[in-house]
Tab-separated table of C-alpha atoms in Angstrom:
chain	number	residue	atom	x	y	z
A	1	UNK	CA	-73.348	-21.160	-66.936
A	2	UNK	CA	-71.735	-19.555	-70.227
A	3	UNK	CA	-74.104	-15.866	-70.866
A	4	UNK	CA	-74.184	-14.048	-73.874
A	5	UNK	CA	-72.535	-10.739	-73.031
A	6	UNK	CA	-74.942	-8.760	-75.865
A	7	UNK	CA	-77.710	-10.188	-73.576
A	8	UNK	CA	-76.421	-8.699	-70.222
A	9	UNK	CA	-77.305	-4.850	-69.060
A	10	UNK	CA	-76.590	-2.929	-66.116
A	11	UNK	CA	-79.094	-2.009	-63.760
A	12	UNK	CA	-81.144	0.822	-63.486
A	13	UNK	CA	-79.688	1.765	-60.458
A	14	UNK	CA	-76.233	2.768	-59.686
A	15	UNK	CA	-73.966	0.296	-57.919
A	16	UNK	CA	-71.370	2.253	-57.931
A	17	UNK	CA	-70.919	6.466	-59.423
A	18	UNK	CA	-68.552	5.258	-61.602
A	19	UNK	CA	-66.505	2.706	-63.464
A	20	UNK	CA	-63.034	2.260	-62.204
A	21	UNK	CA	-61.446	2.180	-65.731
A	22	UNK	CA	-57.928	1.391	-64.057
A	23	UNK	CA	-59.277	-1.509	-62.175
A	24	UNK	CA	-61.125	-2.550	-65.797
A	25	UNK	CA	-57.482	-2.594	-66.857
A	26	UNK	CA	-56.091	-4.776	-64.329
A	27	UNK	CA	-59.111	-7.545	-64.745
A	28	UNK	CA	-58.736	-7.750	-68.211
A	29	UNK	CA	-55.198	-8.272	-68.454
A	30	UNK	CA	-56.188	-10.936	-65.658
A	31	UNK	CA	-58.705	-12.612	-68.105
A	32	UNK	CA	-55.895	-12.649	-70.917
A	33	UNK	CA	-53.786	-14.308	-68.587
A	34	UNK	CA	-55.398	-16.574	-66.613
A	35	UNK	CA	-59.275	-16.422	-67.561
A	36	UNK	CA	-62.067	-15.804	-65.399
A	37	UNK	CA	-61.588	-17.239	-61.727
A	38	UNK	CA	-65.485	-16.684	-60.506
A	39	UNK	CA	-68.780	-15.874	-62.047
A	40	UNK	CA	-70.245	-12.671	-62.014
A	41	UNK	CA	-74.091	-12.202	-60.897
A	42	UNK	CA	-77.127	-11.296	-63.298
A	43	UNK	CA	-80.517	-11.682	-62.635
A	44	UNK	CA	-83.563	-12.527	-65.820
A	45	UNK	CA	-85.131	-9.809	-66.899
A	46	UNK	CA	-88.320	-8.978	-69.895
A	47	UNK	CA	-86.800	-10.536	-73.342
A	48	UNK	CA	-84.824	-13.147	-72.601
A	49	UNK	CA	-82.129	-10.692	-71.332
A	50	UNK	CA	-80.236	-10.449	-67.706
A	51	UNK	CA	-79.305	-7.615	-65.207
A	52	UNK	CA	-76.317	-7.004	-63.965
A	53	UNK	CA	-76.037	-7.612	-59.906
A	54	UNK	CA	-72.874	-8.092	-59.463
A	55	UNK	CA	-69.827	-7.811	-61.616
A	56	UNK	CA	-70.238	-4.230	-63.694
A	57	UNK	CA	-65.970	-3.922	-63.516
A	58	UNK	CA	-65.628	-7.700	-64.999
A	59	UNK	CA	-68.698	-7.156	-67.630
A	60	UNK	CA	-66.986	-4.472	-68.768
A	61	UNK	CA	-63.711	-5.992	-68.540
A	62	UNK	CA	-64.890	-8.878	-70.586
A	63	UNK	CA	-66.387	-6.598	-73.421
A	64	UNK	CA	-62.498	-5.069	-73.964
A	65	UNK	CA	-60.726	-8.117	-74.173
A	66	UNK	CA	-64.216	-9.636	-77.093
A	67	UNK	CA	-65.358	-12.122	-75.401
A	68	UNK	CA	-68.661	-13.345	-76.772
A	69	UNK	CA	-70.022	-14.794	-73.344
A	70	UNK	CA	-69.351	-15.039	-69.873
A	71	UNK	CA	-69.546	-17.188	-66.864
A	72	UNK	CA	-72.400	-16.206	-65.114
A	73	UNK	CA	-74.623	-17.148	-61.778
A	74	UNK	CA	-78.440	-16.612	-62.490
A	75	UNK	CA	-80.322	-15.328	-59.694
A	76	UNK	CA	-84.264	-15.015	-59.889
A	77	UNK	CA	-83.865	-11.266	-57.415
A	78	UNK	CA	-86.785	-8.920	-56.368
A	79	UNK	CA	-85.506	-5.762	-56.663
A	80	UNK	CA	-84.786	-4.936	-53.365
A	81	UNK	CA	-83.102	-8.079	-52.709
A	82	UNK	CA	-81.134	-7.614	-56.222
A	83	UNK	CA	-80.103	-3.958	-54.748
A	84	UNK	CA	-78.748	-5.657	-51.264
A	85	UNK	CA	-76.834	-8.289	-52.893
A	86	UNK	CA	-74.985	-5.779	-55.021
A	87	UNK	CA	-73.770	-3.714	-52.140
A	88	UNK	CA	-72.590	-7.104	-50.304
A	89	UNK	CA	-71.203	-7.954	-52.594
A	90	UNK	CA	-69.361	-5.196	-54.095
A	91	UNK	CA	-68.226	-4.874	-50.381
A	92	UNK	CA	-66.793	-7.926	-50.308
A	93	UNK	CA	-65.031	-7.567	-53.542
A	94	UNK	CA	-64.017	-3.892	-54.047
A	95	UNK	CA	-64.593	-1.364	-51.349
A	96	UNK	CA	-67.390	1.134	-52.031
A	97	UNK	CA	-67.365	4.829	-51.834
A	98	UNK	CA	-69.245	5.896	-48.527
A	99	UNK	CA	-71.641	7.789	-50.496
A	100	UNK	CA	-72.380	4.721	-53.178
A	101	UNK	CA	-73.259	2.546	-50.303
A	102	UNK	CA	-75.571	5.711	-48.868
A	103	UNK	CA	-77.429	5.954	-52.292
A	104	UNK	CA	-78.129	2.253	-52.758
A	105	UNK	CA	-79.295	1.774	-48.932
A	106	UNK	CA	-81.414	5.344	-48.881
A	107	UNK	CA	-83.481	3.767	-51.996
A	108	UNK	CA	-83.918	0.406	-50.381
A	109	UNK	CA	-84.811	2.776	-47.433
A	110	UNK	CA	-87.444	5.240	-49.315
A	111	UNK	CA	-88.529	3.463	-52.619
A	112	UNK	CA	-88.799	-0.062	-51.025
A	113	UNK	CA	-89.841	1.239	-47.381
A	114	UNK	CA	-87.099	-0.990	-45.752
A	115	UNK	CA	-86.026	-1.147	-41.939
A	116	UNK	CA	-82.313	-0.164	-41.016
A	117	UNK	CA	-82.623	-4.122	-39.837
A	118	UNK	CA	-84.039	-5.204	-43.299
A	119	UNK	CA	-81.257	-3.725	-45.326
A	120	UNK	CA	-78.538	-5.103	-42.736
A	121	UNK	CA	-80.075	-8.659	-43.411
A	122	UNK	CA	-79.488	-8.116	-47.217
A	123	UNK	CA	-76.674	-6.087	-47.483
A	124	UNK	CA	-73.805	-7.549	-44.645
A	125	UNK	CA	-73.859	-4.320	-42.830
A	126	UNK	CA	-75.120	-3.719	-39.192
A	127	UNK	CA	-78.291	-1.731	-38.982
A	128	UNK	CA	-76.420	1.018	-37.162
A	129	UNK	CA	-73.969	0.982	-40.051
A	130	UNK	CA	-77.047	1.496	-42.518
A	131	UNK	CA	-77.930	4.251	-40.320
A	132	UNK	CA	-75.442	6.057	-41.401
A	133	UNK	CA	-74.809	5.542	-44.935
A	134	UNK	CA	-78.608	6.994	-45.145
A	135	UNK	CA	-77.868	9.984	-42.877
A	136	UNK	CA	-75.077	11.101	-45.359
A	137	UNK	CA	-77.329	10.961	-48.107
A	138	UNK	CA	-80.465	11.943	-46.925
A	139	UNK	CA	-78.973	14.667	-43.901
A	140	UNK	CA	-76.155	16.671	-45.724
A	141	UNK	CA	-76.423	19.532	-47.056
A	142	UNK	CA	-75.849	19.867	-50.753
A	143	UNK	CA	-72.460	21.253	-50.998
A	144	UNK	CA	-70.977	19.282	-47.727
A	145	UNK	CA	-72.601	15.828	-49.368
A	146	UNK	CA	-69.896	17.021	-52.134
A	147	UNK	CA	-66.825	17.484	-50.266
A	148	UNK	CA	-67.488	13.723	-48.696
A	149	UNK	CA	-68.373	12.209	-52.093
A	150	UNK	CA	-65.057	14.110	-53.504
A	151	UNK	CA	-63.069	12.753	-50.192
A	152	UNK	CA	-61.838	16.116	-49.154
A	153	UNK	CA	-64.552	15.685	-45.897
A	154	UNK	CA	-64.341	12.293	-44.209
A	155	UNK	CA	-67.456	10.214	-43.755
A	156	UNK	CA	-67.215	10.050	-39.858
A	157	UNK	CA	-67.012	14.190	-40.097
A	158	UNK	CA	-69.829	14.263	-42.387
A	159	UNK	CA	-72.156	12.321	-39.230
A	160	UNK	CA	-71.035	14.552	-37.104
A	161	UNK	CA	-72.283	17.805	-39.433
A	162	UNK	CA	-75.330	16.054	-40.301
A	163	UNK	CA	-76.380	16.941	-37.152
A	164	UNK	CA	-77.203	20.467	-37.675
A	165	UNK	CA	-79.623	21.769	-39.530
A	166	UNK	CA	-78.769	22.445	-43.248
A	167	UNK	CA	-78.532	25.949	-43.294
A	168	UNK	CA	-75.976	25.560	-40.579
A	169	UNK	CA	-73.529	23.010	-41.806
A	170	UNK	CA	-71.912	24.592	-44.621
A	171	UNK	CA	-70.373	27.430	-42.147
A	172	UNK	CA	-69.484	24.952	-39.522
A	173	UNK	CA	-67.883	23.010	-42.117
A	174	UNK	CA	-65.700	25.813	-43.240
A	175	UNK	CA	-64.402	26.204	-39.123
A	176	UNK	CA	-63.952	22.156	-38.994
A	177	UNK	CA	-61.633	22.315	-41.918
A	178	UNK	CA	-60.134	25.904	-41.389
A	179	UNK	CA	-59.070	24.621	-38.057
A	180	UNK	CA	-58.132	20.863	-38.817
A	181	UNK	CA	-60.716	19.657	-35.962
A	182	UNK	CA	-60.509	15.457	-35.789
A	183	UNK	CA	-63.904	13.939	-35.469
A	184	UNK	CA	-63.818	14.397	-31.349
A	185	UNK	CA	-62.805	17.587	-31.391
A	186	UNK	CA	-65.845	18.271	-33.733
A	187	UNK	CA	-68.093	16.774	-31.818
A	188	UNK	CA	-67.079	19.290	-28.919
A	189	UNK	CA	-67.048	22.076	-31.167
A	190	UNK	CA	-70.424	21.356	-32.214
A	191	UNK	CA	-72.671	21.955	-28.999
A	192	UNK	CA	-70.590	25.570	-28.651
A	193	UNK	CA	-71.760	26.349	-32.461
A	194	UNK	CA	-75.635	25.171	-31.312
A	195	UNK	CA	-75.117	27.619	-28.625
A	196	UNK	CA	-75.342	30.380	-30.884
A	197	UNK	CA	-77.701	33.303	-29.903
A	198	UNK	CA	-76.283	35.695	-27.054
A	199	UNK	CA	-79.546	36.872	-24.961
A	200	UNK	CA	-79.540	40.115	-22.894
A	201	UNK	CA	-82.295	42.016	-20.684
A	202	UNK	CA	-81.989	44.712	-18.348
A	203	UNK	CA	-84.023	44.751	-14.525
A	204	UNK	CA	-85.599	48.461	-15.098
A	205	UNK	CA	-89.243	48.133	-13.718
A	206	UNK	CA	-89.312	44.669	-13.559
A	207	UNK	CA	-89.418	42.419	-9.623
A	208	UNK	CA	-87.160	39.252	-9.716
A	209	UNK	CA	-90.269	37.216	-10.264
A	210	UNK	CA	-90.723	38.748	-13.480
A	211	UNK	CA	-87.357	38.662	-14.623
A	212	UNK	CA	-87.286	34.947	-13.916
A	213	UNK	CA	-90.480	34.788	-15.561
A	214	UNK	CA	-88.871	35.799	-18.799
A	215	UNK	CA	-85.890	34.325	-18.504
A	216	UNK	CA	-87.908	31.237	-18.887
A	217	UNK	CA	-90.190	31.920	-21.487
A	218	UNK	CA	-87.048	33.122	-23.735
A	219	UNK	CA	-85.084	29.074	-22.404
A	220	UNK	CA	-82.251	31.028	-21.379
A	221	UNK	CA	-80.445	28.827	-18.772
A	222	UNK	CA	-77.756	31.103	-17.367
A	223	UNK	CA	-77.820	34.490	-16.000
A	224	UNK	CA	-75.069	36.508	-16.631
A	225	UNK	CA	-74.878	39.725	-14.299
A	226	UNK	CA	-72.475	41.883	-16.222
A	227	UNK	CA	-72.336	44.845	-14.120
A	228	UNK	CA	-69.594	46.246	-12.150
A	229	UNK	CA	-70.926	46.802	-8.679
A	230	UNK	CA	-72.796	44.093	-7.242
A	231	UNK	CA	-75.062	46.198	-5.478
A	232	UNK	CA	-78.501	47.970	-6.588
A	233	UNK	CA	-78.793	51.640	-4.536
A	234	UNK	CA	-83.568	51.284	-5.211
A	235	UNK	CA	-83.677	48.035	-5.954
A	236	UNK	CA	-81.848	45.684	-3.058
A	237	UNK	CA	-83.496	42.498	-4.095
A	238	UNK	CA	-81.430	42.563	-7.190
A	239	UNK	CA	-78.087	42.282	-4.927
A	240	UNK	CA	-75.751	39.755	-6.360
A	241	UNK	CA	-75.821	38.618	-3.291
A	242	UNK	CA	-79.814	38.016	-2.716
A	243	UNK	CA	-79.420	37.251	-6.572
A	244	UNK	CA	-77.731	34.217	-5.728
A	245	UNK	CA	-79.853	32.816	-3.318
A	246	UNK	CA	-82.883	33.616	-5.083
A	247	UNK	CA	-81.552	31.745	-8.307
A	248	UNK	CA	-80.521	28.670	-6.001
A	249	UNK	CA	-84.390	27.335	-5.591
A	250	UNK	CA	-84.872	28.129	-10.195
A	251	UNK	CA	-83.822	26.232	-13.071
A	252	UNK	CA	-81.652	29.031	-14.275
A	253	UNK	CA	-78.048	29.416	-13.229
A	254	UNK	CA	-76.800	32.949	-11.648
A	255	UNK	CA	-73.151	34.410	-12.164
A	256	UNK	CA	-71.517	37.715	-11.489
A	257	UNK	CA	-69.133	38.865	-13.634
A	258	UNK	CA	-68.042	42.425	-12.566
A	259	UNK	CA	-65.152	42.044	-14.850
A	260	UNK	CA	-67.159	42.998	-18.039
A	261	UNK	CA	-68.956	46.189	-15.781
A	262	UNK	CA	-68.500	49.721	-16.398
A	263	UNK	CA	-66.874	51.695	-13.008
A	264	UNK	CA	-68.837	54.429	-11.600
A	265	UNK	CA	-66.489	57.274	-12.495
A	266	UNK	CA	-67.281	56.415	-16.157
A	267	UNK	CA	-70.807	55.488	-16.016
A	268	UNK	CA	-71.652	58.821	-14.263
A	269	UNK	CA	-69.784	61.407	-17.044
A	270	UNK	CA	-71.421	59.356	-19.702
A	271	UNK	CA	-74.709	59.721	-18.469
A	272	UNK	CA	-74.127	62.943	-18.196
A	273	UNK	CA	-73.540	62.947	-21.481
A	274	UNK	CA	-69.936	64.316	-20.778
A	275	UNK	CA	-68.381	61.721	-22.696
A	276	UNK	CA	-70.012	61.007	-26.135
A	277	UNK	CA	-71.281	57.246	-27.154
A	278	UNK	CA	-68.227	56.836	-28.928
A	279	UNK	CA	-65.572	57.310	-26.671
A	280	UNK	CA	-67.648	55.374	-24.400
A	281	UNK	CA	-67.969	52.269	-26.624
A	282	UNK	CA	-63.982	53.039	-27.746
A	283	UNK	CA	-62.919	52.342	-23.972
A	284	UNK	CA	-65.676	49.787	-22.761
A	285	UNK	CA	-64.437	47.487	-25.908
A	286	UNK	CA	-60.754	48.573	-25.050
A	287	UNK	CA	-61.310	47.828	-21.621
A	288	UNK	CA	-62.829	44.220	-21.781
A	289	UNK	CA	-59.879	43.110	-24.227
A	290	UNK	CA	-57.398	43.713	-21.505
A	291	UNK	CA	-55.311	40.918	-20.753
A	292	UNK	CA	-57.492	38.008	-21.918
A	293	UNK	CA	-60.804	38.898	-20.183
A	294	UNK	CA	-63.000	38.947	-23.140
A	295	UNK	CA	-61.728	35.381	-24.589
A	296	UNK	CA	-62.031	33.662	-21.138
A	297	UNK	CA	-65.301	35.324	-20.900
A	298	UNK	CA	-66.879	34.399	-24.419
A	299	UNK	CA	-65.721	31.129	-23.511
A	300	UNK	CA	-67.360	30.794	-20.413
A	301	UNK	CA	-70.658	31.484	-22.426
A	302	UNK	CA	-70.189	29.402	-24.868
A	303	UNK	CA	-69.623	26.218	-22.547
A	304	UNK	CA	-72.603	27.414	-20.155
A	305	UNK	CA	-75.135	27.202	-22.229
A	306	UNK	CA	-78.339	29.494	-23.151
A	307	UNK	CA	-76.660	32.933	-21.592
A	308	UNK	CA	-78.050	36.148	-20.771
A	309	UNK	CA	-76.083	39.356	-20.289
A	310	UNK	CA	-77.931	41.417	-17.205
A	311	UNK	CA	-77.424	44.966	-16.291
A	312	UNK	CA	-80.331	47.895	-14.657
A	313	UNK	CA	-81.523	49.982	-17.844
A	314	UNK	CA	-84.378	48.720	-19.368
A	315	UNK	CA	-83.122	49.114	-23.101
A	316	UNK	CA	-80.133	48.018	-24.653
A	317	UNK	CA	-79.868	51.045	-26.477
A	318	UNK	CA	-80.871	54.889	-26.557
A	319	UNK	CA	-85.121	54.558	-26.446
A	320	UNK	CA	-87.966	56.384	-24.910
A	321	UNK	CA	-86.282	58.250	-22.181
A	322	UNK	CA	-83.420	56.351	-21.877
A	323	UNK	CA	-80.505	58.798	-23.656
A	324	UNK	CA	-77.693	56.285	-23.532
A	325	UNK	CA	-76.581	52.592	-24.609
A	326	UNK	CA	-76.594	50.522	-21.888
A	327	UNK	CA	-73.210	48.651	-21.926
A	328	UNK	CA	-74.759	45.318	-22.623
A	329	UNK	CA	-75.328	46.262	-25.848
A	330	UNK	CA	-71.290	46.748	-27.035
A	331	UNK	CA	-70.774	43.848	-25.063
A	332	UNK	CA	-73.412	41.692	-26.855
A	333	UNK	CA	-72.076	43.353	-30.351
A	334	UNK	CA	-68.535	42.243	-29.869
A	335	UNK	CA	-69.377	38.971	-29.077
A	336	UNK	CA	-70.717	38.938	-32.488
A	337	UNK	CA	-68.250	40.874	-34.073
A	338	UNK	CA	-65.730	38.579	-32.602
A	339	UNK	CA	-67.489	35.397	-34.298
A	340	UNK	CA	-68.523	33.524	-31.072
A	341	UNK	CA	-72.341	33.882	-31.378
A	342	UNK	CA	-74.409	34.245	-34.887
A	343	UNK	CA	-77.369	35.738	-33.193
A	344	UNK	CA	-78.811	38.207	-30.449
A	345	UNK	CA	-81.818	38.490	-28.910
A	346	UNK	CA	-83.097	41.303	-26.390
A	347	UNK	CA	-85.441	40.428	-23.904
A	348	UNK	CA	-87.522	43.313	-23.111
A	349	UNK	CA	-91.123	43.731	-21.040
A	350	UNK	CA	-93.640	44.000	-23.658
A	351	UNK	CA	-90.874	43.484	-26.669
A	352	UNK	CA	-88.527	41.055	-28.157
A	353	UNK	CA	-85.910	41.799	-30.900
A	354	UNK	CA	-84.392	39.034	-32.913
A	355	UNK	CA	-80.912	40.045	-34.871
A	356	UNK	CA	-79.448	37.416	-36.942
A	357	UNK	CA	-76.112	38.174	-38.139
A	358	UNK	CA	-75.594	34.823	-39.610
């Protein structure tokens, strides 16, 4: 049926962000030429007036070239069904913006307290597809919802990002697109940036029951015996050796890596206090960087899991007694300086630091 186009309105809501004025263009010109091929979609509304559902670009199309009326399907829509129909439509016709279809589907979702399977039915899309129009929309963070909206972030990316907490995906968005990651290679990237608090403790006063016992309280999952010599002079039962078959019967991994240890014949001068802290820390972070160690290491943590470095003195660094920095400590602070972890924490008897250095 012929509509009176001063009668016709668009919606409330937003089919799409915007009109496509080149694509207004190219219909009117095709209405000059050859008329109008199919009907858009209104629905009645108060005062003898009608709603755009479907046809915003041909409305507007139809207004340029003066036409008085237009051909025009009446639908008598709820609004939920009238919001559904426009993005099937629109679809079908014109491909929408990720981020159009997101909007439309997260207020069928919220305001109308639809299923996933609800809005599939009405819409042409699965229910896993609806999924994740709504997680763009509802899970990104402000300024990464902007870089998919703007197409300089892909929509598959943008799922992948949405899985981190807000606060997080802005920086991991930055290393996705400094480094050109695809979508798989995000993906993998992502569990190494979850892992991102470095753990350390030290076995001072403590039996191997205890140690496990906070180990587990803290969810660390591997530890990471940093020292040099594998053997304890007082306390045998913390032997890499008997360390390793102790850890076989827990739920936390043990590895030795004497690689990133300090040799005696520099421990002992620094004690001492014959070498200051820091030429100490000068040639412990000199000496880890030596041919590739440190990356292979920090890599190894990253992939493990939950890690925690492990050496004898009770304090990462100089406290109570203890005059020195164990060498945990540099070792935990490059890490960090070096970009691979965001946080620390030090597990000590009786008292836990937190550092962010997000």
């Amino acid at each position: 049926m012929k509509v009176s186009i001063d009668k016709i309105h668009l919606p409330d809501f937003e089919i799409r962000s915007e009109i496509d004025e080149e694509h207004v263009e190219e219909i009117a010109e095709s209405f000059e030429t050859d008329g109008q091929w199919n009907p858009i979609i209104v629905r009645p509304t108060d005062g003898d007036t009608y709603e755009v559902v479907s046809g915003a670009h041909r409305l507007s199309a139809a207004q340029q070239v003066g036409w008085s009326e237009i051909d025009a399907v009446v639908k008598d829509l709820s609004d939920e069904d009238a919001r559904g129909l426009a993005v099937k439509t629109n679809r079908m016709q014109k491909k929408m913006e990720d981020e159009e279809e997101g909007e439309l589907c997260k207020e069928l979702y919220t305001d109308y307290d639809m299923t996933e399977e609800e809005i599939g039915e009405i819409t042409g899309m699965s229910p896993r597809t609806v999924q994740d129009k709504i997680t763009l929309v509802m899970d990104l963070e402000g300024s990464v919802y902007e870089k998919v909206k703007s197409g300089e972030l892909a929509a598959r990316k943008g799922l992948v990002i949405a899985q981190l907490p807000q606060e997080d995906q802005p920086e991991f968005t930055r290393r996705l697109q400094e480094n050109g990651w695809s979508r798989d290679e995000a993906r993998t990237q992502l569990e190494r940036f979850e892992n991102d608090t470095i753990f350390t403790t030290g076995y001072s006063g403590l039996s191997v029951t205890e140690l496990v016992d906070q180990l587990e309280e803290a969810g660390v999952e591997v530890l990471v015996d940093v020292r040099r010599s594998g053997e304890s002079m007082y306390k045998p039962e913390f032997n890499s050796d008997v360390l390793e078959n102790h850890f076989r019967n827990e739920d936390i991994d043990y590895v030795h890596h004497p690689e990133m240890g300090v040799p005696q014949n520099i421990v002992t001068p620094y004690k001492e206090q014959a070498i200051g802290h820091t030429c100490f820390k000068d040639w412990y972070n000199w000496s880890i960087h030596r041919e590739e160690r440190f990356e292979e290491f920090a890599d190894f943590l990253k992939d493990a899991g939950k890690c925690a470095l492990m050496c004898i003195e009770k304090f990462p660094e100089p406290e109570d007694d203890q005059e020195h920095y164990c060498h945990r400590h540099h070792l935990a602070e490059e890490l960090i300086s070096e970009g691979y972890f965001r946080k620390r924490e030090d597990i000590i008897p009786g008292k836990t630091s937190l550092a962010d250095f997000s």
